[in-house]
Amino acid sequence: MTNIQIFFPAIYLVALTFVLAAAMARGRLRAVYNRAVDPAYYLLQRNGAEPDQLRQMSRHYSNLFELPVTFYLLVVIAAVTQAADGVLLALCWGFAALRTLHALIHTGSNHLKYRMYAFMGGFVILALAWMYLTYRLLTLA
């Protein structure tokens, strides 16, 4: 494994973020065009509300700047310290896959039980990745 490969799951997650941002923008423009939302709502997000499906998309987009931030930090630390290996790469791809599943559920059916399982699975995998990275750094020091 090359050290560069650890960036691929992060690049994938960034691409997912851009895809969801584009879908959210398209939905917002459509809602304004169809007069389902007053354009003034987007100034401060008050004095009105988005349709539920659009609100789900907006909320999920915000989620992509919460837990994944610690994932991006992990990837950078692993690459810079050359601590990345096949185990860490697999954990990173596992996190990216579960974030994708979480996105599909949250922006689709929004079934709370399945969404929670996807989120918690990603959370556990990310926690394991941090523990593993810490172990690798301690043994490389």
XYZ file of C-alpha atoms in Angstrom:
141
model
C 0.000 0.000 0.000
C 1.245 3.482 -0.797
C 0.744 6.319 1.647
C -1.271 8.207 -1.002
C -4.030 5.572 -0.991
C -5.229 6.737 2.440
C -6.504 9.917 0.737
C -8.900 8.062 -1.596
C -11.684 7.455 0.981
C -11.458 11.139 1.968
C -11.616 12.242 -1.675
C -14.652 9.989 -2.110
C -16.347 11.586 0.914
C -15.607 15.074 -0.424
C -17.180 14.047 -3.755
C -20.258 12.789 -1.876
C -20.450 16.160 -0.117
C -20.341 17.994 -3.463
C -23.041 15.733 -4.939
C -25.318 16.374 -1.955
C -24.583 20.126 -2.098
C -25.604 20.183 -5.759
C -28.778 18.211 -5.025
C -29.615 20.575 -2.160
C -29.012 23.653 -4.328
C -31.178 22.215 -7.102
C -33.931 21.446 -4.584
C -33.774 24.924 -3.101
C -33.920 26.588 -6.504
C -36.867 24.401 -7.486
C -38.666 25.204 -4.217
C -38.203 28.948 -4.755
C -39.225 28.681 -8.415
C -42.379 26.715 -7.466
C -43.072 29.201 -4.663
C -42.915 26.516 -2.001
C -40.344 28.673 -0.191
C -40.064 32.446 -0.017
C -36.566 33.423 -1.261
C -36.240 35.702 1.791
C -36.212 32.573 3.959
C -32.665 31.827 2.833
C -31.335 35.157 4.072
C -31.402 34.028 7.725
C -33.467 30.823 7.532
C -36.408 32.263 9.382
C -39.897 33.517 8.579
C -40.897 30.355 6.800
C -39.787 26.798 6.337
C -38.510 24.428 3.709
C -40.522 21.430 2.547
C -39.649 18.352 4.644
C -37.648 16.575 1.923
C -35.537 19.676 1.362
C -35.084 20.164 5.087
C -33.797 16.565 5.335
C -31.274 17.301 2.589
C -30.163 20.540 4.284
C -29.783 18.820 7.638
C -27.767 16.004 6.134
C -25.500 18.440 4.330
C -24.760 20.030 7.717
C -24.021 16.560 9.123
C -21.231 16.196 6.568
C -19.335 18.951 8.389
C -19.604 17.352 11.817
C -18.226 13.821 12.393
C -16.409 13.606 9.020
C -14.146 16.499 10.051
C -12.408 14.171 12.518
C -12.099 11.616 9.705
C -10.309 14.137 7.490
C -7.916 14.942 10.333
C -7.196 11.237 10.824
C -6.372 10.841 7.141
C -3.971 13.794 7.144
C -2.205 12.626 10.312
C -1.899 9.088 8.936
C -0.419 10.341 5.677
C 1.962 12.894 7.168
C 3.322 10.452 9.755
C 3.377 7.567 7.247
C 1.320 5.513 9.705
C -1.226 4.485 7.059
C -1.431 0.781 6.305
C -3.948 -1.700 4.936
C -5.894 -1.949 8.199
C -6.320 1.805 8.470
C -7.230 2.037 4.800
C -9.945 -0.606 5.274
C -11.317 1.259 8.294
C -11.373 4.507 6.297
C -13.244 2.874 3.411
C -15.652 1.341 5.946
C -16.365 4.780 7.381
C -16.887 6.245 3.906
C -19.252 3.402 2.974
C -21.337 3.859 6.120
C -21.476 7.633 5.578
C -22.816 6.896 2.093
C -25.444 4.558 3.541
C -26.313 7.193 6.148
C -26.700 9.792 3.372
C -28.966 7.525 1.323
C -31.186 6.815 4.324
C -31.234 10.387 5.661
C -32.057 11.966 2.299
C -34.399 9.141 1.263
C -36.707 7.162 3.533
C -35.247 8.806 6.667
C -36.080 5.661 8.628
C -34.723 6.606 12.037
C -33.742 3.116 13.197
C -31.722 2.333 10.059
C -30.255 5.818 9.966
C -29.089 5.397 13.568
C -27.498 2.023 12.739
C -25.616 3.544 9.812
C -24.490 6.508 11.906
C -23.419 4.404 14.879
C -21.615 1.934 12.618
C -19.642 4.797 11.090
C -18.992 6.275 14.520
C -17.634 2.972 15.847
C -15.452 2.416 12.782
C -14.063 5.948 13.073
C -13.365 5.450 16.792
C -11.575 2.181 15.980
C -9.575 3.959 13.271
C -8.487 6.606 15.786
C -7.480 3.922 18.293
C -5.572 2.047 15.622
C -3.851 5.210 14.397
C -2.847 6.053 17.969
C -1.401 2.555 18.374
C 0.503 2.903 15.085
C 1.908 6.276 16.101
C 3.007 4.971 19.502
C 4.741 1.991 17.933
C 6.406 4.107 15.240
C 7.719 6.668 17.748
